[in-house]
Every structure is written in structure tokens, then in C-alpha cells.
Amino acid sequence: MAIDPSAILQGRAPGRASIGVILGIVFASVCLLVILTFDAVTGGASFVVGLLLAVLPVAVWLPLVLALDRLEPEPPNALIFAFLWGAGVAALFASILNTLGLSLLTETELTGEQEGWYVVATFGAPVVEEVLKGAVLFSMLWWRRQELNGPTDGVIYAAMVGLGFAATENIQYFIDAVEVDQLGYVFVLRAIVSPLLHPLCTAMTGIGVAMAALSGPGRIRRTAPLYGLLGAIVLHSLWNGSTKFGLIGLAGAYLVGFAVLIGVIVVLARDRRRIVQLIGHYLPLYGPVGIVTPDDLRMLSTLPGRRAARQWARSVGGKKSERAMTDYQQAATELALLHQRAGAQRDLDPHGLEQQRQYLVWVMQQARATFVARQPHPPASPWGATGFAPPTRP
């Protein structure tokens, strides 16, 4: 049976998608459909307005989030599942639980309605929402740990969950705002002032989960996800609680959130340097095999270099060669990360790691063969004199 390169790069069985991911996407889609149906029935014409306005922030921020994922792209089906989990499962059950919490406080006369909303928003909703959003990240740590190769992956998946959750939540907020003639104010607050609240909070959980995925058995693997979840809850609670203190409270919470955002950006930058260092450390081992040259290592170490290589491949052999170059770049990155996992996690299956290593080497060999086959003497690549010329054998 022919080996499927896309299956190798996505970490799934050849020829078919993961049944678990398919079932998860279906379940999350049903939950999302339930929410949208409820909003459409109760919101009437305002639902259309709320839906359109809720899509706008997603259209802006989703491409930016995906741009962070260019060095080692995650499987599209996993990204879709993460988004739908936030938009469907987490949003539906958070709405139910938050409403029950408010009812408990007001019906038992523990608080008035206004005070009840503040208590739920500050102390209840952050716990409920961050646990529900983080659940998909914890499940990945258990069942799909191979997809979590560093903090960047944790942030990407967390951002997808957060964007999905925020989009669904914003629909209801915008519907309510239309009814009280405050749509402009609510849109500015939700879509312009704080569009990254949910992705940023859940990113704390994502970083903690990714740290656990990179660690061997021990204290860090047990505690890092919990600390990440706690950070997400605290940041979320701080933002919601600041609304009671007017502009001063909002400004203080905004500054804290901005500091956290800068911290996340620093983490992402350091993680990108780490991946480049892994490529430079492990891939030279495959020079004698004929799948990597020093020029290729320089090309793989920068995003502009990778982009230029794909453009060169397209000029040499069209879309097929460009696709093969993309596979080569991703397989090379995955191979370096696989070596890191093999060295750091002694509880993994050595046979499975070796099989995956051989598959990735095969993908790189097939990609190189694609370029060589297109022309007997390919033109020099833009990153070096050797490029993808046929390797010389000792």
C-alpha cells in the first residue's frame, strides 16, 4: 500500500482521518447549531445583525493566529475541531451553567439580580468558561500529545478555541445590545477593546499543557497544566471584575492583559528560535543520506527562505513541485521535533517513534526526488548553489 505523505505529516493512519476527531467535530457542530437556533428564535431580526458583527473579529484575527503557525503547521482538522469546540461545546455548556448559577443566586435571594450578575461574571463564569475551553487542550495532552511540540502549538490551539467561544458569545451580546439600543458601545467593547480576551486567557492553559507535553514523567507534567488553567481563570476574573470600577478598573485590567500579551509574544519568539536550533542540531545527521545540505538548513531556518524555496519549486516544476517543497519543509521540521521528543520523553513507544522517523525521512526523499525528476539539471536554488541538485554519493 502506498504511503500517504499528508497522513504522515498529520500524524494519522494513512487513507483515513481520525475517527475521534470526526466524532468531535460532529458533536461540536451539533452544539453550535443548538446555540444558533436558540439565538435565532429568541433574537428575531437582531440575530442577523449579531451574527454578522460577531464574524467580523474572527475574520480579522483568525488569519493572524494562523500566521503564527507557519513554521510547523498544525493539522487542519485539529484546528477546525478546536475552533468548533470553543464555538459549540464550550459556549453551550458555559451558557447553561452560568445561567443556572445566576438563577441560584437570585432565586434564593442571596443577591439581587445586578449583584448576582457581577458575582457570576467575576467568580463563576471565569472558572466555568476556562475549564470548558481548556478541556479540549487537556484531551490533546492525553490523546494527541504528538501534536503539542511546544508553546506555540499550545497557544495556536488555545487561540482557536478562544476565537470560537468569543464569536458565539458575542452573538448573544450583540442581540441584547440591539434591544437596549447600545449596539455601538457593546461592539466597541467586545470587538475592538477586548477581542483577544478569550484567546489570551486560554493561551495560559495552552502554554501549561504544551510544557507538560514536552516534559518527561514528573512534577512539571502534573502541575504545569493546572498552573496554566489557574492563570487563565485569574486573568479572566480580573477583566470581568474590573467592570465595577469604571474606566479606571478597565484601564488597569487592560494593562495587565497587555503585559500578558507581550509575555505570550516573547514565549512565541523564543519557541521559534528553539525550533530553528533543533533543525540545525538534528538534521545534519541526515546529510549522508542525501536529503539535507547545509544550504537547505539555512533555507529551513527562516520563513522568508522557506517562502522563496516554495516559489523556486513552483518555477521549476509547477504546483506539484511546490506541494512537494511544502511537504519537505514540514517533514524536516517534524523530524527535528521528533528527535527532541525521543530524547525528552522516555515513556513513549520507541518502535512508534522509529517508524514515524522513517516515514518522515521517506517524505523528504520523495519530495527531493520530485524536484530532481522534473528537470535533469535543475537551476540553482535562491538559497545556495547546491539546492536540490541530485546528491552525490560517497
Coordinates of C-alpha atoms in Angstrom, one line a residue:
M1 CA 0.0 0.0 0.0
A2 CA 1.3 3.4 -0.9
I3 CA 2.3 5.7 2.0
D4 CA 0.2 8.9 2.3
P5 CA 2.5 11.9 2.9
S6 CA -0.4 14.0 4.3
A7 CA -1.2 11.3 6.8
I8 CA 2.4 11.1 7.9
L9 CA 2.6 14.9 8.4
Q10 CA -0.7 15.0 10.2
G11 CA 0.2 12.0 12.5
R12 CA -2.8 9.9 11.5
A13 CA -3.3 6.5 9.9
P14 CA -2.9 6.5 6.1
G15 CA -6.0 6.9 4.0
R16 CA -8.5 8.0 6.7
A17 CA -9.0 10.8 9.2
S18 CA -9.1 10.1 12.9
I19 CA -12.5 8.8 14.0
G20 CA -12.2 10.6 17.3
V21 CA -11.6 14.0 15.5
I22 CA -14.6 13.3 13.2
L23 CA -16.9 12.5 16.0
G24 CA -15.7 15.5 18.0
I25 CA -16.3 17.8 15.0
V26 CA -19.8 16.4 14.6
F27 CA -20.7 16.8 18.3
A28 CA -19.3 20.3 18.5
S29 CA -21.2 21.3 15.3
V30 CA -24.4 20.0 16.8
C31 CA -23.8 22.1 19.9
L32 CA -23.2 25.1 17.8
L33 CA -26.3 24.5 15.8
V34 CA -28.3 24.4 19.1
I35 CA -27.0 27.7 20.2
L36 CA -27.5 29.4 16.8
T37 CA -31.1 28.1 16.6
F38 CA -31.9 29.4 20.1
D39 CA -30.4 32.8 19.3
A40 CA -32.3 32.9 16.0
V41 CA -35.6 32.1 17.7
T42 CA -35.2 34.5 20.6
G43 CA -33.4 37.2 18.8
G44 CA -35.5 37.5 15.7
A45 CA -34.2 40.1 13.2
S46 CA -31.5 41.1 15.7
F47 CA -29.9 37.7 15.2
V48 CA -28.7 38.5 11.7
V49 CA -27.1 41.7 13.0
G50 CA -25.5 39.9 15.9
L51 CA -24.2 37.1 13.7
L52 CA -22.6 39.4 11.1
L53 CA -20.9 41.6 13.7
A54 CA -19.7 38.5 15.6
V55 CA -18.0 37.2 12.4
L56 CA -16.0 40.4 11.9
P57 CA -13.4 40.0 14.7
V58 CA -12.9 36.4 13.7
A59 CA -12.3 37.4 10.1
V60 CA -9.6 39.8 11.3
W61 CA -7.9 37.7 14.0
L62 CA -8.1 34.2 12.6
P63 CA -5.6 34.8 9.7
L64 CA -3.2 36.4 12.2
V65 CA -3.4 33.4 14.5
L66 CA -2.8 31.0 11.6
A67 CA 0.2 33.2 10.5
L68 CA 1.9 32.2 13.8
D69 CA 1.6 28.6 12.7
R70 CA 3.7 28.7 9.5
L71 CA 6.9 27.1 10.8
E72 CA 5.2 23.9 11.9
P73 CA 1.6 24.0 10.7
E74 CA -1.0 22.0 12.7
P75 CA -3.4 19.6 11.0
P76 CA -6.4 21.5 9.6
N77 CA -8.9 19.0 11.1
A78 CA -7.4 19.5 14.6
L79 CA -7.6 23.3 14.2
I80 CA -11.2 23.1 13.0
F81 CA -12.1 20.9 15.9
A82 CA -10.5 23.3 18.4
F83 CA -12.5 26.2 16.9
L84 CA -15.8 24.3 16.9
W85 CA -15.2 23.1 20.4
G86 CA -15.0 26.7 21.6
A87 CA -17.9 27.9 19.5
G88 CA -20.1 24.9 20.2
V89 CA -19.4 22.7 23.2
A90 CA -17.8 25.3 25.5
A91 CA -20.2 28.1 24.6
L92 CA -23.3 26.0 25.0
F93 CA -22.4 24.4 28.4
A94 CA -21.0 27.7 29.7
S95 CA -24.2 29.4 28.9
I96 CA -26.3 26.8 30.7
L97 CA -24.0 26.7 33.8
N98 CA -23.7 30.4 34.1
T99 CA -27.5 30.8 33.8
L100 CA -28.0 28.2 36.5
G101 CA -25.5 29.9 38.7
L102 CA -27.3 33.3 38.3
S103 CA -30.7 31.6 39.0
L104 CA -29.3 30.0 42.1
L105 CA -28.1 33.3 43.5
T106 CA -31.2 35.4 42.7
E107 CA -34.0 32.8 43.4
T108 CA -32.5 32.0 46.8
E109 CA -32.3 35.8 47.5
L110 CA -28.6 35.6 48.2
T111 CA -28.1 38.6 45.9
G112 CA -30.2 40.9 43.8
E113 CA -30.1 40.4 40.0
Q114 CA -27.5 43.1 39.4
E115 CA -25.2 41.8 42.2
G116 CA -25.8 38.3 41.0
W117 CA -24.6 39.1 37.5
Y118 CA -21.5 40.6 38.9
V119 CA -20.7 37.6 41.2
V120 CA -21.3 35.2 38.4
A121 CA -19.3 37.2 35.9
T122 CA -16.3 37.7 38.3
F123 CA -16.1 34.4 40.2
G124 CA -18.3 31.9 38.4
A125 CA -18.0 32.4 34.7
P126 CA -14.2 32.5 34.5
V127 CA -14.0 29.1 36.2
V128 CA -16.7 27.6 34.1
E129 CA -15.6 29.0 30.8
E130 CA -11.9 28.4 31.2
V131 CA -12.4 24.8 32.3
L132 CA -14.7 24.1 29.4
K133 CA -12.4 25.8 26.9
G134 CA -9.3 24.1 28.4
A135 CA -10.9 20.7 28.3
V136 CA -10.0 20.2 24.7
L137 CA -6.4 21.1 25.4
F138 CA -6.2 18.6 28.3
S139 CA -7.7 16.0 26.0
M140 CA -5.0 16.7 23.4
L141 CA -2.4 16.2 26.2
W142 CA -3.9 12.8 26.8
W143 CA -4.7 11.5 23.3
R144 CA -2.8 13.7 20.8
R145 CA 0.4 14.7 22.7
Q146 CA 2.4 14.4 19.5
E147 CA 0.6 17.5 18.1
L148 CA 1.9 19.6 21.1
N149 CA 5.5 20.3 20.1
G150 CA 6.0 23.5 22.1
P151 CA 4.3 26.6 23.5
T152 CA 3.4 27.8 20.0
D153 CA 1.2 24.8 19.4
G154 CA -0.5 25.3 22.8
V155 CA -1.1 29.0 22.0
I156 CA -2.4 28.2 18.5
Y157 CA -5.0 25.7 19.7
A158 CA -6.0 27.8 22.6
A159 CA -6.5 30.8 20.3
M160 CA -8.7 28.8 18.0
V161 CA -10.8 27.7 21.0
G162 CA -11.0 31.2 22.3
L163 CA -11.9 32.8 19.0
G164 CA -14.7 30.2 18.5
F165 CA -16.0 30.8 22.0
A166 CA -15.9 34.6 21.7
A167 CA -17.7 34.6 18.3
T168 CA -20.7 32.6 19.7
E169 CA -20.8 34.6 22.9
N170 CA -20.7 37.9 21.0
I171 CA -23.8 37.0 19.0
Q172 CA -25.9 37.0 22.2
Y173 CA -24.3 40.1 23.5
F174 CA -25.0 42.0 20.2
I175 CA -28.6 40.8 20.2
D176 CA -29.1 42.1 23.7
A177 CA -27.4 45.3 22.8
V178 CA -29.8 45.9 19.8
E179 CA -32.8 45.6 22.1
V180 CA -31.5 48.3 24.5
D181 CA -30.0 50.5 21.8
Q182 CA -26.4 50.1 22.9
L183 CA -25.0 48.2 20.0
G184 CA -22.3 50.7 19.2
Y185 CA -20.9 50.7 22.7
V186 CA -21.0 46.9 23.1
F187 CA -19.4 46.3 19.7
V188 CA -16.5 48.7 20.6
L189 CA -16.0 47.0 23.9
R190 CA -16.3 43.4 22.7
A191 CA -14.8 43.6 19.1
I192 CA -12.3 46.5 19.4
V193 CA -11.3 46.9 23.0
S194 CA -11.1 43.3 24.1
P195 CA -11.3 41.0 21.0
L196 CA -8.5 38.8 22.4
L197 CA -9.8 38.3 25.9
H198 CA -10.8 34.7 25.4
P199 CA -7.8 33.6 23.2
L200 CA -5.4 35.3 25.6
C201 CA -6.9 33.8 28.7
T202 CA -7.0 30.3 27.2
A203 CA -3.4 30.7 25.9
M204 CA -2.3 30.4 29.6
T205 CA -3.8 27.0 29.7
G206 CA -2.3 26.2 26.2
I207 CA 1.2 27.1 27.4
G208 CA 0.8 25.0 30.5
V209 CA -0.4 22.0 28.6
A210 CA 2.4 22.3 26.0
M211 CA 5.0 22.4 28.8
A212 CA 3.6 19.2 30.2
A213 CA 3.7 17.6 26.7
L214 CA 7.4 18.4 26.3
S215 CA 8.3 17.2 29.8
G216 CA 9.0 13.6 30.8
P217 CA 7.2 12.0 33.7
G218 CA 7.4 14.1 36.8
R219 CA 6.2 17.2 38.6
I220 CA 6.1 19.6 35.7
R221 CA 3.9 17.3 33.6
R222 CA 1.4 17.1 36.5
T223 CA 1.4 20.7 37.6
A224 CA 2.1 22.9 34.5
P225 CA -1.4 22.4 33.0
L226 CA -3.1 23.3 36.3
Y227 CA -1.0 26.4 36.8
G228 CA -1.8 27.4 33.2
L229 CA -5.5 26.9 33.9
L230 CA -5.3 28.9 37.1
G231 CA -3.6 31.8 35.3
A232 CA -6.4 31.7 32.7
I233 CA -9.1 31.9 35.4
V234 CA -7.3 34.7 37.3
L235 CA -6.8 36.8 34.2
H236 CA -10.4 36.3 33.1
S237 CA -11.8 37.1 36.5
L238 CA -9.7 40.2 36.8
W239 CA -11.1 41.5 33.5
N240 CA -14.7 40.8 34.3
G241 CA -14.4 42.1 37.9
S242 CA -12.8 45.4 36.7
T243 CA -16.2 46.5 35.1
K244 CA -17.4 47.5 38.6
F245 CA -14.7 50.2 38.8
G246 CA -15.4 52.1 35.7
L247 CA -12.7 53.4 33.3
I248 CA -10.0 53.1 36.0
G249 CA -10.7 49.5 36.6
L250 CA -10.9 48.8 32.9
A251 CA -7.6 50.5 32.2
G252 CA -5.9 48.5 35.0
A253 CA -7.2 45.2 33.7
Y254 CA -6.3 46.3 30.1
L255 CA -2.7 47.0 31.2
V256 CA -2.4 43.6 32.9
G257 CA -3.8 41.9 29.8
F258 CA -1.4 43.9 27.5
A259 CA 1.5 42.7 29.7
V260 CA 0.4 39.1 29.4
L261 CA 0.1 39.6 25.6
I262 CA 3.7 40.8 25.4
G263 CA 4.7 37.8 27.5
V264 CA 3.0 35.4 25.1
I265 CA 4.7 37.1 22.2
V266 CA 8.1 36.7 23.9
V267 CA 7.3 33.0 24.5
L268 CA 6.4 32.5 20.8
A269 CA 9.6 34.2 19.6
R270 CA 11.7 32.1 21.9
D271 CA 9.9 28.9 20.8
R272 CA 10.6 29.8 17.1
R273 CA 14.3 30.1 17.9
R274 CA 14.2 26.8 19.7
I275 CA 12.7 25.0 16.7
V276 CA 15.3 26.6 14.4
Q277 CA 18.0 25.4 16.8
L278 CA 16.6 21.9 16.8
I279 CA 16.7 21.9 13.0
G280 CA 20.3 22.9 13.0
H281 CA 21.2 20.3 15.6
Y282 CA 19.5 17.2 14.4
L283 CA 19.1 17.5 10.6
P284 CA 22.8 17.5 9.8
L285 CA 22.7 13.8 10.8
Y286 CA 20.8 13.2 7.6
G287 CA 23.4 14.8 5.3
P288 CA 25.0 11.4 4.4
V289 CA 21.6 10.1 3.5
G290 CA 21.3 12.7 0.8
I291 CA 18.2 14.6 2.0
V292 CA 19.7 17.7 3.6
T293 CA 22.5 20.0 2.5
P294 CA 24.0 23.0 4.5
D295 CA 22.2 25.3 2.1
D296 CA 18.9 23.5 2.9
L297 CA 19.4 24.0 6.6
R298 CA 19.8 27.8 6.1
M299 CA 16.6 27.8 4.0
L300 CA 14.7 25.8 6.6
S301 CA 15.7 28.2 9.4
T302 CA 13.8 31.3 8.2
L303 CA 10.3 31.9 6.9
P304 CA 11.4 34.1 4.0
G305 CA 13.8 31.4 3.0
R306 CA 11.0 28.8 3.0
R307 CA 8.8 31.1 1.0
A308 CA 11.5 31.7 -1.6
A309 CA 12.1 27.9 -1.8
R310 CA 8.4 27.2 -2.5
Q311 CA 8.4 29.9 -5.2
W312 CA 11.5 28.4 -6.7
A313 CA 10.0 25.0 -6.7
R314 CA 6.9 26.2 -8.4
S315 CA 9.1 27.8 -11.1
V316 CA 10.9 24.6 -11.6
G317 CA 8.1 22.1 -11.6
G318 CA 4.7 23.8 -11.1
K319 CA 2.2 23.2 -8.4
K320 CA 3.3 19.6 -7.9
S321 CA 6.8 20.7 -7.0
E322 CA 5.6 23.5 -4.8
R323 CA 3.4 21.0 -2.9
A324 CA 6.4 18.7 -2.6
M325 CA 8.5 21.5 -1.2
T326 CA 5.9 22.3 1.4
D327 CA 5.9 18.6 2.4
Y328 CA 9.7 18.7 2.6
Q329 CA 9.8 21.7 4.8
Q330 CA 7.1 20.4 7.2
A331 CA 8.6 16.9 7.3
A332 CA 12.1 18.4 8.1
T333 CA 10.6 20.4 11.0
E334 CA 8.6 17.4 12.3
L335 CA 11.8 15.2 12.1
A336 CA 13.8 17.6 14.3
L337 CA 10.9 17.8 16.8
L338 CA 10.6 14.1 16.8
H339 CA 14.2 13.7 17.8
Q340 CA 13.6 16.1 20.7
R341 CA 10.5 14.1 21.9
A342 CA 12.5 10.9 21.7
G343 CA 15.2 12.4 23.9
A344 CA 12.9 14.1 26.4
Q345 CA 10.1 11.5 26.9
R346 CA 11.3 8.1 27.9
D347 CA 7.7 6.8 28.4
L348 CA 6.9 7.0 24.6
D349 CA 6.9 3.9 22.4
P350 CA 10.4 3.6 20.8
H351 CA 9.1 1.4 18.0
G352 CA 6.4 4.0 17.1
L353 CA 9.0 6.8 17.2
E354 CA 11.3 5.0 14.9
Q355 CA 8.5 4.2 12.5
Q356 CA 7.5 7.8 12.4
R357 CA 11.1 8.8 11.8
Q358 CA 11.4 6.5 8.9
Y359 CA 8.2 7.8 7.4
L360 CA 9.3 11.4 7.7
V361 CA 12.7 10.6 6.0
W362 CA 10.7 8.9 3.3
V363 CA 8.6 12.0 2.7
M364 CA 11.8 14.2 2.4
Q365 CA 13.3 11.7 0.0
Q366 CA 10.2 11.6 -2.2
A367 CA 9.9 15.4 -2.1
R368 CA 13.6 15.8 -3.3
A369 CA 13.0 13.2 -6.0
T370 CA 10.1 15.2 -7.2
F371 CA 12.3 18.2 -7.9
V372 CA 15.1 16.2 -9.5
A373 CA 12.7 14.3 -11.7
R374 CA 11.2 17.5 -13.2
Q375 CA 14.5 18.6 -14.8
P376 CA 17.7 16.6 -15.3
H377 CA 19.7 19.7 -14.2
P378 CA 17.5 22.0 -12.0
P379 CA 18.5 25.6 -11.9
A380 CA 20.4 26.8 -8.8
S381 CA 18.1 27.5 -5.9
P382 CA 17.8 31.0 -4.4
W383 CA 19.4 29.9 -1.1
G384 CA 22.6 28.2 -2.4
A385 CA 24.5 26.8 -5.2
T386 CA 23.5 23.2 -4.4
G387 CA 19.9 23.3 -3.5
F388 CA 18.0 20.3 -4.7
A389 CA 20.6 19.0 -7.2
P390 CA 21.0 15.2 -7.2
P391 CA 23.0 14.3 -4.1
T392 CA 26.5 12.9 -4.6
R393 CA 27.1 9.5 -3.2
P394 CA 30.4 8.8 -1.4

